[in-house]
PDB file of C-alpha atoms in Angstrom:
ATOM      1  CA  MET A 522    -138.184 141.369  36.873  1.00 37.00           C
ATOM      2  CA  ARG A 523    -140.684 143.018  39.221  1.00 36.00           C
ATOM      3  CA  ALA A 524    -137.892 144.944  40.959  1.00 40.00           C
ATOM      4  CA  ARG A 525    -136.565 146.197  37.628  1.00 38.00           C
ATOM      5  CA  LYS A 526    -140.045 147.319  36.497  1.00 39.00           C
ATOM      6  CA  SER A 527    -140.681 149.150  39.762  1.00 41.00           C
ATOM      7  CA  ARG A 528    -137.307 150.878  39.511  1.00 40.00           C
ATOM      8  CA  PHE A 529    -138.099 152.040  35.993  1.00 42.00           C
ATOM      9  CA  ALA A 530    -141.538 153.205  37.104  1.00 42.00           C
ATOM     10  CA  ALA A 531    -140.034 155.145  39.989  1.00 43.00           C
ATOM     11  CA  LEU A 532    -137.420 156.650  37.697  1.00 47.00           C
ATOM     12  CA  ALA A 533    -140.023 157.724  35.156  1.00 41.00           C
ATOM     13  CA  SER A 534    -142.302 159.149  37.843  1.00 42.00           C
ATOM     14  CA  LEU A 535    -139.478 161.162  39.349  1.00 38.00           C
ATOM     15  CA  LEU A 536    -138.648 162.741  36.006  1.00 39.00           C
ATOM     16  CA  LEU A 537    -142.091 163.714  34.760  1.00 36.00           C
ATOM     17  CA  THR A 538    -141.462 167.383  35.409  1.00 36.00           C
ATOM     18  CA  GLY A 539    -142.127 168.793  31.952  1.00 34.00           C
ATOM     19  CA  ALA A 540    -138.835 170.656  32.098  1.00 34.00           C
ATOM     20  CA  PRO A 541    -138.075 172.634  28.918  1.00 31.00           C
ATOM     21  CA  LEU A 542    -135.293 171.532  26.603  1.00 32.00           C
ATOM     22  CA  LEU A 543    -132.025 173.207  27.469  1.00 32.00           C
ATOM     23  CA  LEU A 544    -129.675 173.860  24.575  1.00 32.00           C
ATOM     24  CA  GLN A 545    -125.944 173.264  24.509  1.00 37.00           C
ATOM     25  CA  SER A 546    -123.729 174.901  27.078  1.00 38.00           C
ATOM     26  CA  ALA A 547    -123.317 178.651  26.917  1.00 36.00           C
ATOM     27  CA  GLU A 548    -119.831 178.387  28.385  1.00 40.00           C
ATOM     28  CA  GLY A 549    -118.237 178.483  24.922  1.00 44.00           C
ATOM     29  CA  ALA A 550    -115.693 176.134  23.453  1.00 59.00           C
ATOM     30  CA  VAL A 551    -112.809 176.880  25.820  1.00 65.00           C
ATOM     31  CA  PRO A 552    -112.986 174.924  29.099  1.00 73.00           C
ATOM     32  CA  ASP A 553    -112.240 176.497  32.433  1.00 89.00           C
ATOM     33  CA  PRO A 554    -109.255 175.025  34.328  1.00 91.00           C
ATOM     34  CA  THR A 555    -111.459 173.040  36.727  1.00 94.00           C
ATOM     35  CA  TYR A 556    -113.343 171.315  33.916  1.00 95.00           C
ATOM     36  CA  ALA A 557    -110.152 170.722  31.925  1.00 95.00           C
ATOM     37  CA  GLU A 558    -108.657 169.023  34.984  1.00 96.00           C
ATOM     38  CA  GLU A 559    -111.795 166.872  35.351  1.00 96.00           C
ATOM     39  CA  ILE A 560    -111.413 165.611  31.784  1.00 97.00           C
ATOM     40  CA  ARG A 561    -107.663 165.061  32.221  1.00 96.00           C
ATOM     41  CA  VAL A 562    -108.275 162.909  35.303  1.00 97.00           C
ATOM     42  CA  TRP A 563    -111.088 161.035  33.546  1.00 97.00           C
ATOM     43  CA  ARG A 564    -108.824 160.225  30.588  1.00 97.00           C
ATOM     44  CA  GLU A 565    -106.017 159.121  32.889  1.00 97.00           C
ATOM     45  CA  LYS A 566    -108.268 156.702  34.771  1.00 97.00           C
ATOM     46  CA  ARG A 567    -109.702 155.440  31.500  1.00 96.00           C
ATOM     47  CA  LEU A 568    -106.202 154.534  30.284  1.00 96.00           C
ATOM     48  CA  GLU A 569    -105.350 152.873  33.595  1.00 96.00           C
ATOM     49  CA  ARG A 570    -108.369 150.580  33.289  1.00 96.00           C
ATOM     50  CA  LEU A 571    -107.602 149.818  29.660  1.00 95.00           C
ATOM     51  CA  LYS A 572    -103.951 148.938  30.355  1.00 95.00           C
ATOM     52  CA  ALA A 573    -104.588 146.901  33.510  1.00 95.00           C
ATOM     53  CA  ASP A 574    -104.016 143.132  33.701  1.00 94.00           C
ATOM     54  CA  THR A 575    -107.801 142.770  33.532  1.00 93.00           C
ATOM     55  CA  GLY A 576    -108.223 145.422  30.809  1.00 95.00           C
ATOM     56  CA  TYR A 577    -109.251 144.902  27.213  1.00 95.00           C
ATOM     57  CA  LEU A 578    -105.710 145.411  25.892  1.00 96.00           C
ATOM     58  CA  ALA A 579    -104.756 142.146  27.597  1.00 97.00           C
ATOM     59  CA  LEU A 580    -107.274 140.133  25.570  1.00 97.00           C
ATOM     60  CA  ALA A 581    -105.518 137.345  23.687  1.00 96.00           C
ATOM     61  CA  GLY A 582    -108.250 135.000  22.536  1.00 97.00           C
ATOM     62  CA  LEU A 583    -111.985 134.396  22.149  1.00 97.00           C
ATOM     63  CA  TYR A 584    -112.914 130.748  21.637  1.00 98.00           C
ATOM     64  CA  TRP A 585    -116.535 129.787  20.936  1.00 97.00           C
ATOM     65  CA  LEU A 586    -117.585 126.464  22.397  1.00 97.00           C
ATOM     66  CA  ASP A 587    -119.660 123.887  20.552  1.00 96.00           C
ATOM     67  CA  GLU A 588    -121.200 120.951  22.369  1.00 97.00           C
ATOM     68  CA  GLY A 589    -118.644 118.427  23.544  1.00 97.00           C
ATOM     69  CA  GLU A 590    -114.939 118.440  24.371  1.00 97.00           C
ATOM     70  CA  HIS A 591    -112.379 121.080  23.413  1.00 98.00           C
ATOM     71  CA  THR A 592    -108.746 120.367  24.193  1.00 98.00           C
ATOM     72  CA  PHE A 593    -106.629 123.447  24.962  1.00 98.00           C
ATOM     73  CA  GLY A 594    -102.939 124.265  25.216  1.00 97.00           C
ATOM     74  CA  SER A 595    -100.145 125.786  23.126  1.00 97.00           C
ATOM     75  CA  ASP A 596     -99.743 122.800  20.799  1.00 97.00           C
ATOM     76  CA  PRO A 597    -101.388 123.490  17.399  1.00 98.00           C
ATOM     77  CA  SER A 598    -103.118 120.104  17.523  1.00 98.00           C
ATOM     78  CA  ASN A 599    -105.499 121.371  20.242  1.00 98.00           C
ATOM     79  CA  ARG A 600    -108.978 122.511  19.290  1.00 97.00           C
ATOM     80  CA  ILE A 601    -108.265 125.695  21.269  1.00 98.00           C
ATOM     81  CA  VAL A 602    -104.695 126.939  20.823  1.00 98.00           C
ATOM     82  CA  PHE A 603    -103.425 129.102  23.673  1.00 98.00           C
ATOM     83  CA  PRO A 604    -100.309 131.336  23.519  1.00 97.00           C
ATOM     84  CA  ALA A 605     -96.876 129.731  23.711  1.00 96.00           C
ATOM     85  CA  SER A 606     -96.572 130.299  27.472  1.00 96.00           C
ATOM     86  CA  ALA A 607     -99.248 127.645  28.116  1.00 97.00           C
ATOM     87  CA  PRO A 608     -98.359 123.943  28.425  1.00 96.00           C
ATOM     88  CA  PRO A 609     -98.571 122.106  25.066  1.00 97.00           C
ATOM     89  CA  LYS A 610    -101.446 119.972  26.374  1.00 97.00           C
ATOM     90  CA  ALA A 611    -103.080 121.858  29.241  1.00 97.00           C
ATOM     91  CA  GLY A 612    -106.568 120.420  29.586  1.00 97.00           C
ATOM     92  CA  VAL A 613    -110.087 120.076  28.232  1.00 98.00           C
ATOM     93  CA  PHE A 614    -113.185 122.280  28.213  1.00 98.00           C
ATOM     94  CA  VAL A 615    -116.420 120.299  28.118  1.00 98.00           C
ATOM     95  CA  ARG A 616    -119.665 122.014  27.187  1.00 97.00           C
ATOM     96  CA  GLN A 617    -122.981 120.285  27.811  1.00 96.00           C
ATOM     97  CA  GLY A 618    -125.840 122.679  27.087  1.00 94.00           C
ATOM     98  CA  ALA A 619    -125.461 125.704  29.347  1.00 93.00           C
ATOM     99  CA  THR A 620    -122.885 123.963  31.559  1.00 95.00           C
ATOM    100  CA  THR A 621    -119.154 124.204  30.876  1.00 97.00           C
ATOM    101  CA  THR A 622    -116.452 122.497  32.897  1.00 98.00           C
ATOM    102  CA  VAL A 623    -112.667 122.645  32.704  1.00 98.00           C
ATOM    103  CA  ARG A 624    -110.477 119.631  33.398  1.00 97.00           C
ATOM    104  CA  CYS A 625    -106.684 119.842  33.728  1.00 95.00           C
ATOM    105  CA  LEU A 626    -104.139 117.388  32.447  1.00 95.00           C
ATOM    106  CA  PRO A 627    -101.269 116.325  34.743  1.00 92.00           C
ATOM    107  CA  GLY A 628     -98.623 119.026  35.156  1.00 89.00           C
ATOM    108  CA  THR A 629    -100.963 121.963  34.410  1.00 95.00           C
ATOM    109  CA  ALA A 630    -100.696 124.564  37.176  1.00 95.00           C
ATOM    110  CA  LEU A 631    -104.209 125.944  36.878  1.00 97.00           C
ATOM    111  CA  ARG A 632    -105.458 128.030  39.799  1.00 96.00           C
ATOM    112  CA  TYR A 633    -108.644 129.691  40.965  1.00 96.00           C
ATOM    113  CA  GLU A 634    -108.372 132.349  43.668  1.00 94.00           C
ATOM    114  CA  GLY A 635    -104.865 131.103  44.374  1.00 93.00           C
ATOM    115  CA  LYS A 636    -105.851 127.461  44.848  1.00 95.00           C
ATOM    116  CA  PRO A 637    -104.977 124.562  42.503  1.00 96.00           C
ATOM    117  CA  VAL A 638    -107.740 123.341  40.193  1.00 95.00           C
ATOM    118  CA  GLN A 639    -108.112 119.862  38.738  1.00 95.00           C
ATOM    119  CA  GLU A 640    -111.708 120.083  37.540  1.00 96.00           C
ATOM    120  CA  MET A 641    -114.308 122.821  37.933  1.00 96.00           C
ATOM    121  CA  THR A 642    -117.658 123.951  36.567  1.00 96.00           C
ATOM    122  CA  LEU A 643    -117.322 127.501  35.228  1.00 96.00           C
ATOM    123  CA  VAL A 644    -119.706 130.357  36.042  1.00 94.00           C
ATOM    124  CA  SER A 645    -120.248 132.735  33.119  1.00 94.00           C
ATOM    125  CA  ASP A 646    -120.622 136.507  33.116  1.00 92.00           C
ATOM    126  CA  ALA A 647    -124.354 136.050  32.493  1.00 89.00           C
ATOM    127  CA  GLN A 648    -124.651 134.728  36.047  1.00 85.00           C
ATOM    128  CA  GLY A 649    -122.898 137.672  37.642  1.00 81.00           C
ATOM    129  CA  LYS A 650    -119.171 137.943  38.192  1.00 84.00           C
ATOM    130  CA  PRO A 651    -117.485 135.254  36.072  1.00 87.00           C
ATOM    131  CA  MET A 652    -114.949 132.849  37.543  1.00 93.00           C
ATOM    132  CA  VAL A 653    -111.440 133.817  36.406  1.00 96.00           C
ATOM    133  CA  LEU A 654    -108.847 131.018  36.333  1.00 97.00           C
ATOM    134  CA  GLU A 655    -105.089 131.588  36.189  1.00 97.00           C
ATOM    135  CA  LEU A 656    -102.441 129.731  34.184  1.00 97.00           C
ATOM    136  CA  GLY A 657     -99.167 131.622  34.606  1.00 96.00           C
ATOM    137  CA  ASP A 658     -99.480 134.952  32.760  1.00 96.00           C
ATOM    138  CA  LEU A 659    -102.766 133.757  31.254  1.00 98.00           C
ATOM    139  CA  THR A 660    -106.246 134.139  32.712  1.00 98.00           C
ATOM    140  CA  PHE A 661    -109.516 132.966  31.253  1.00 98.00           C
ATOM    141  CA  SER A 662    -113.236 133.008  31.990  1.00 97.00           C
ATOM    142  CA  LEU A 663    -116.504 131.859  30.457  1.00 97.00           C
ATOM    143  CA  ILE A 664    -118.752 134.405  28.727  1.00 96.00           C
ATOM    144  CA  ALA A 665    -122.318 133.955  27.487  1.00 94.00           C
ATOM    145  CA  ARG A 666    -123.825 135.822  24.544  1.00 92.00           C
ATOM    146  CA  GLY A 667    -127.412 134.737  24.090  1.00 87.00           C
ATOM    147  CA  ASP A 668    -127.270 130.945  23.791  1.00 89.00           C
ATOM    148  CA  ARG A 669    -123.616 130.988  22.748  1.00 93.00           C
ATOM    149  CA  PHE A 670    -120.681 130.427  25.116  1.00 96.00           C
ATOM    150  CA  ALA A 671    -117.007 131.260  24.730  1.00 97.00           C
ATOM    151  CA  ILE A 672    -113.734 131.223  26.627  1.00 98.00           C
ATOM    152  CA  ARG A 673    -112.300 134.727  26.932  1.00 97.00           C
ATOM    153  CA  LEU A 674    -108.516 134.679  27.372  1.00 98.00           C
ATOM    154  CA  ARG A 675    -106.241 137.415  28.694  1.00 98.00           C
ATOM    155  CA  ASP A 676    -102.446 137.442  28.544  1.00 97.00           C
ATOM    156  CA  LYS A 677    -100.298 139.852  30.561  1.00 96.00           C
ATOM    157  CA  GLN A 678     -97.795 139.648  27.695  1.00 95.00           C
ATOM    158  CA  SER A 679    -100.383 140.350  24.980  1.00 94.00           C
ATOM    159  CA  PRO A 680     -98.847 142.041  21.893  1.00 93.00           C
ATOM    160  CA  ILE A 681    -101.833 144.373  21.768  1.00 92.00           C
ATOM    161  CA  ARG A 682    -101.045 145.537  25.288  1.00 93.00           C
ATOM    162  CA  LYS A 683     -97.306 145.806  24.678  1.00 92.00           C
ATOM    163  CA  ASN A 684     -97.769 147.772  21.452  1.00 90.00           C
ATOM    164  CA  PHE A 685    -100.333 150.198  22.876  1.00 93.00           C
ATOM    165  CA  ARG A 686     -99.329 153.818  22.194  1.00 89.00           C
ATOM    166  CA  GLY A 687    -102.141 155.750  23.809  1.00 92.00           C
ATOM    167  CA  ILE A 688    -105.310 157.235  22.373  1.00 94.00           C
ATOM    168  CA  GLU A 689    -105.588 160.508  20.524  1.00 95.00           C
ATOM    169  CA  SER A 690    -108.544 162.662  21.553  1.00 97.00           C
ATOM    170  CA  PHE A 691    -110.161 165.804  20.233  1.00 97.00           C
ATOM    171  CA  PRO A 692    -109.406 169.037  22.118  1.00 96.00           C
ATOM    172  CA  ILE A 693    -111.763 169.600  25.029  1.00 96.00           C
ATOM    173  CA  ASP A 694    -114.736 171.578  23.776  1.00 95.00           C
ATOM    174  CA  THR A 695    -117.534 172.592  26.124  1.00 94.00           C
ATOM    175  CA  SER A 696    -119.956 173.052  23.230  1.00 94.00           C
ATOM    176  CA  TYR A 697    -120.111 169.234  23.226  1.00 97.00           C
ATOM    177  CA  ARG A 698    -121.218 169.185  26.851  1.00 96.00           C
ATOM    178  CA  VAL A 699    -124.973 169.531  26.421  1.00 97.00           C
ATOM    179  CA  MET A 700    -128.050 169.398  28.612  1.00 97.00           C
ATOM    180  CA  ALA A 701    -130.675 166.952  27.389  1.00 98.00           C
ATOM    181  CA  ARG A 702    -134.336 166.590  28.163  1.00 98.00           C
ATOM    182  CA  PHE A 703    -135.265 163.133  29.424  1.00 98.00           C
ATOM    183  CA  GLU A 704    -138.492 161.791  27.924  1.00 98.00           C
ATOM    184  CA  PRO A 705    -139.443 158.640  29.877  1.00 97.00           C
ATOM    185  CA  TYR A 706    -140.932 155.599  28.197  1.00 96.00           C
ATOM    186  CA  GLU A 707    -143.868 154.008  30.023  1.00 93.00           C
ATOM    187  CA  PRO A 708    -143.180 151.155  30.193  1.00 94.00           C
ATOM    188  CA  ALA A 709    -139.471 150.979  29.477  1.00 94.00           C
ATOM    189  CA  LYS A 710    -138.809 150.449  25.773  1.00 96.00           C
ATOM    190  CA  LYS A 711    -137.204 147.232  24.555  1.00 96.00           C
ATOM    191  CA  ILE A 712    -134.551 147.883  21.922  1.00 96.00           C
ATOM    192  CA  LEU A 713    -132.558 145.398  19.870  1.00 96.00           C
ATOM    193  CA  ILE A 714    -128.770 145.738  20.089  1.00 96.00           C
ATOM    194  CA  ALA A 715    -126.672 143.842  17.548  1.00 96.00           C
ATOM    195  CA  SER A 716    -123.027 142.993  18.196  1.00 95.00           C
ATOM    196  CA  VAL A 717    -119.828 142.615  16.200  1.00 95.00           C
ATOM    197  CA  VAL A 718    -120.061 138.823  16.578  1.00 93.00           C
ATOM    198  CA  GLY A 719    -123.535 138.628  15.053  1.00 92.00           C
ATOM    199  CA  THR A 720    -125.638 138.224  18.190  1.00 92.00           C
ATOM    200  CA  VAL A 721    -128.679 140.383  18.930  1.00 93.00           C
ATOM    201  CA  ASP A 722    -129.631 141.238  22.505  1.00 92.00           C
ATOM    202  CA  THR A 723    -132.719 142.945  23.881  1.00 94.00           C
ATOM    203  CA  MET A 724    -131.948 145.815  26.231  1.00 95.00           C
ATOM    204  CA  LEU A 725    -134.198 148.245  28.070  1.00 95.00           C
ATOM    205  CA  SER A 726    -134.269 151.988  27.528  1.00 97.00           C
ATOM    206  CA  PRO A 727    -136.006 153.981  30.291  1.00 96.00           C
ATOM    207  CA  GLY A 728    -136.492 157.013  28.032  1.00 97.00           C
ATOM    208  CA  ALA A 729    -135.089 159.165  25.248  1.00 98.00           C
ATOM    209  CA  LEU A 730    -132.503 161.927  25.580  1.00 98.00           C
ATOM    210  CA  VAL A 731    -133.318 164.974  23.439  1.00 98.00           C
ATOM    211  CA  PHE A 732    -130.783 167.754  22.945  1.00 98.00           C
ATOM    212  CA  THR A 733    -129.431 170.265  20.457  1.00 97.00           C
ATOM    213  CA  LEU A 734    -125.958 169.781  18.983  1.00 95.00           C
ATOM    214  CA  ASN A 735    -124.375 171.931  16.275  1.00 92.00           C
ATOM    215  CA  GLY A 736    -127.717 173.669  15.847  1.00 94.00           C
ATOM    216  CA  GLN A 737    -129.620 170.430  15.181  1.00 96.00           C
ATOM    217  CA  GLU A 738    -132.032 168.623  17.472  1.00 97.00           C
ATOM    218  CA  CYS A 739    -130.858 165.085  18.254  1.00 97.00           C
ATOM    219  CA  ARG A 740    -132.498 162.166  19.979  1.00 97.00           C
ATOM    220  CA  MET A 741    -130.964 158.989  21.391  1.00 98.00           C
ATOM    221  CA  ASP A 742    -132.107 156.002  23.419  1.00 98.00           C
ATOM    222  CA  PRO A 743    -129.791 155.177  26.326  1.00 98.00           C
ATOM    223  CA  VAL A 744    -129.930 151.757  27.972  1.00 97.00           C
ATOM    224  CA  TRP A 745    -130.087 151.025  31.663  1.00 92.00           C
ATOM    225  CA  GLU A 746    -128.270 147.865  32.682  1.00 83.00           C
ATOM    226  CA  GLY A 747    -130.147 146.972  35.854  1.00 78.00           C
ATOM    227  CA  PRO A 748    -131.612 148.012  39.200  1.00 77.00           C
ATOM    228  CA  ASP A 749    -128.173 148.506  40.742  1.00 80.00           C
ATOM    229  CA  ASP A 750    -126.917 150.697  37.889  1.00 85.00           C
ATOM    230  CA  ASP A 751    -126.520 154.394  38.693  1.00 91.00           C
ATOM    231  CA  SER A 752    -125.887 155.508  35.113  1.00 96.00           C
ATOM    232  CA  LEU A 753    -127.284 155.477  31.584  1.00 97.00           C
ATOM    233  CA  TRP A 754    -125.282 153.961  28.736  1.00 97.00           C
ATOM    234  CA  LEU A 755    -125.228 155.508  25.264  1.00 98.00           C
ATOM    235  CA  ILE A 756    -124.049 153.394  22.321  1.00 98.00           C
ATOM    236  CA  PHE A 757    -123.864 155.847  19.433  1.00 98.00           C
ATOM    237  CA  SER A 758    -122.286 156.781  16.123  1.00 98.00           C
ATOM    238  CA  ASP A 759    -122.097 160.141  14.366  1.00 98.00           C
ATOM    239  CA  ALA A 760    -120.980 161.804  11.138  1.00 97.00           C
ATOM    240  CA  THR A 761    -117.297 161.273  12.067  1.00 98.00           C
ATOM    241  CA  SER A 762    -117.648 157.480  12.501  1.00 97.00           C
ATOM    242  CA  GLY A 763    -115.438 155.540  10.115  1.00 95.00           C
ATOM    243  CA  ALA A 764    -113.238 158.556   9.405  1.00 95.00           C
ATOM    244  CA  GLU A 765    -112.091 160.570  12.406  1.00 96.00           C
ATOM    245  CA  THR A 766    -113.607 158.202  14.956  1.00 97.00           C
ATOM    246  CA  TYR A 767    -114.090 154.456  15.223  1.00 96.00           C
ATOM    247  CA  GLY A 768    -116.366 153.066  12.520  1.00 96.00           C
ATOM    248  CA  ASP A 769    -118.582 150.979  14.803  1.00 96.00           C
ATOM    249  CA  GLY A 770    -119.397 153.867  17.105  1.00 97.00           C
ATOM    250  CA  ARG A 771    -118.420 154.941  20.578  1.00 98.00           C
ATOM    251  CA  PHE A 772    -119.691 154.606  24.147  1.00 98.00           C
ATOM    252  CA  LEU A 773    -120.693 157.237  26.671  1.00 98.00           C
ATOM    253  CA  TYR A 774    -122.108 157.057  30.195  1.00 97.00           C
ATOM    254  CA  THR A 775    -124.224 159.716  31.875  1.00 97.00           C
ATOM    255  CA  ASP A 776    -125.652 160.143  35.345  1.00 96.00           C
ATOM    256  CA  LEU A 777    -129.282 159.212  35.912  1.00 95.00           C
ATOM    257  CA  PRO A 778    -131.767 162.007  35.148  1.00 96.00           C
ATOM    258  CA  GLN A 779    -132.374 164.718  37.705  1.00 95.00           C
ATOM    259  CA  GLU A 780    -135.564 166.776  37.430  1.00 95.00           C
ATOM    260  CA  GLY A 781    -136.060 165.628  33.865  1.00 96.00           C
ATOM    261  CA  LYS A 782    -132.576 166.529  32.646  1.00 97.00           C
ATOM    262  CA  VAL A 783    -129.330 164.727  31.860  1.00 97.00           C
ATOM    263  CA  THR A 784    -125.893 166.165  31.141  1.00 97.00           C
ATOM    264  CA  VAL A 785    -124.427 164.480  28.060  1.00 98.00           C
ATOM    265  CA  ASP A 786    -120.684 165.153  27.911  1.00 98.00           C
ATOM    266  CA  PHE A 787    -119.249 163.977  24.600  1.00 98.00           C
ATOM    267  CA  ASN A 788    -115.767 164.932  25.807  1.00 98.00           C
ATOM    268  CA  LYS A 789    -116.030 161.620  27.701  1.00 98.00           C
ATOM    269  CA  ALA A 790    -117.035 159.601  24.630  1.00 98.00           C
ATOM    270  CA  TYR A 791    -114.689 156.643  24.274  1.00 98.00           C
ATOM    271  CA  ASN A 792    -113.836 153.809  21.916  1.00 98.00           C
ATOM    272  CA  PRO A 793    -115.417 150.396  22.503  1.00 97.00           C
ATOM    273  CA  PRO A 794    -113.111 147.438  23.211  1.00 96.00           C
ATOM    274  CA  CYS A 795    -113.392 146.239  19.601  1.00 95.00           C
ATOM    275  CA  ALA A 796    -111.453 149.347  18.522  1.00 95.00           C
ATOM    276  CA  PHE A 797    -108.370 147.820  20.156  1.00 94.00           C
ATOM    277  CA  SER A 798    -108.787 144.056  19.945  1.00 94.00           C
ATOM    278  CA  PRO A 799    -110.390 141.448  17.666  1.00 94.00           C
ATOM    279  CA  TYR A 800    -111.279 139.309  20.712  1.00 95.00           C
ATOM    280  CA  THR A 801    -114.378 141.247  21.751  1.00 95.00           C
ATOM    281  CA  THR A 802    -118.168 141.086  21.488  1.00 95.00           C
ATOM    282  CA  CYS A 803    -118.995 144.812  21.342  1.00 96.00           C
ATOM    283  CA  PRO A 804    -122.573 146.028  20.911  1.00 96.00           C
ATOM    284  CA  LEU A 805    -123.313 148.226  17.904  1.00 98.00           C
ATOM    285  CA  PRO A 806    -125.299 151.483  17.896  1.00 98.00           C
ATOM    286  CA  PRO A 807    -129.028 151.045  17.244  1.00 97.00           C
ATOM    287  CA  GLN A 808    -130.335 153.029  14.278  1.00 97.00           C
ATOM    288  CA  GLN A 809    -131.940 155.704  16.445  1.00 97.00           C
ATOM    289  CA  ASN A 810    -128.533 156.451  17.992  1.00 98.00           C
ATOM    290  CA  GLU A 811    -126.831 157.204  14.670  1.00 97.00           C
ATOM    291  CA  LEU A 812    -126.411 160.970  14.959  1.00 97.00           C
ATOM    292  CA  PRO A 813    -126.439 162.911  11.678  1.00 95.00           C
ATOM    293  CA  VAL A 814    -124.088 165.578  13.061  1.00 97.00           C
ATOM    294  CA  PRO A 815    -120.313 165.285  13.588  1.00 97.00           C
ATOM    295  CA  VAL A 816    -119.220 164.860  17.202  1.00 98.00           C
ATOM    296  CA  ARG A 817    -115.624 166.063  17.288  1.00 97.00           C
ATOM    297  CA  ALA A 818    -115.170 165.391  20.974  1.00 98.00           C
ATOM    298  CA  GLY A 819    -113.829 162.491  22.999  1.00 98.00           C
ATOM    299  CA  GLU A 820    -111.590 159.747  21.640  1.00 98.00           C
ATOM    300  CA  LYS A 821    -110.537 159.509  18.011  1.00 97.00           C
ATOM    301  CA  THR A 822    -110.076 156.299  16.047  1.00 94.00           C
ATOM    302  CA  TYR A 823    -107.291 153.904  17.069  1.00 91.00           C
ATOM    303  CA  GLU A 824    -105.464 151.948  14.365  1.00 75.00           C
ATOM    304  CA  ASP A 825    -102.377 150.564  16.079  1.00 60.00           C
ATOM    305  CA  HIS A 826    -103.612 147.300  17.588  1.00 45.00           C
ATOM    306  CA  ALA A 827    -101.874 144.113  16.567  1.00 39.00           C
ATOM    307  CA  SER A 828    -103.577 141.614  14.324  1.00 40.00           C
ATOM    308  CA  PRO A 829    -104.572 138.253  15.807  1.00 40.00           C
TER     309      PRO A 829
END
């Protein structure tokens, strides 16, 4: 905690320059070829990550764990029913407080880092990189959301992944690439972030971003995810949310402030995982990040994902 506080203090100190607010780009709406290529490459890499074996399109299940034993496998009699490619009776998850173990039944070819597993205590994403176990085309890991724990399952043959048809985006428009003034909070401000699964997390915002968009001054609180993070994360909605864009908002990352300023490029605004899959735990925009202006830039709404 001390390291995080000192990092925020250093960040705030660095940016106390009193720089004036810079308004939206004077480049006009039409991008130059270099910038257009930058956005094209960004979108291409975004799709590659989304469609990867470890991407959100491969999600095939989210199973919340109560205390005690949870049998899993493809047979409907299990407490946790995996896709048909899994053995009918594959094994048991056992949760005891904050500890969750997995135990295989005979004939289940479960592996971790290529090695067979009979029984193992799982490490969740709250403890760093989660342990990912393999069962044929299926992979699963333990996630923690507050005091709740769940098994997150991915399937290389997921219908959501197979049916994916790409994402429609607004035309590139440089008027949505704005320069914001960074107003540091001292100390960093704690903000409550609700999620689509009903949890509420406390995250830290190092300062506000203030900018002008469509002739109106806007203000948002980005969050900073930790001392090793080299970016700010914006969870926001706008006047297009629920119509032209995804109803529960969009995400956007920026670089850390330089000399009291941050470039906010809404052409890189993208849909959260919950826009594609029901097996997610997406955060929702805090009230102060609900922009009153339409942001017709970045990704549009996606309505083609398969139902669970």
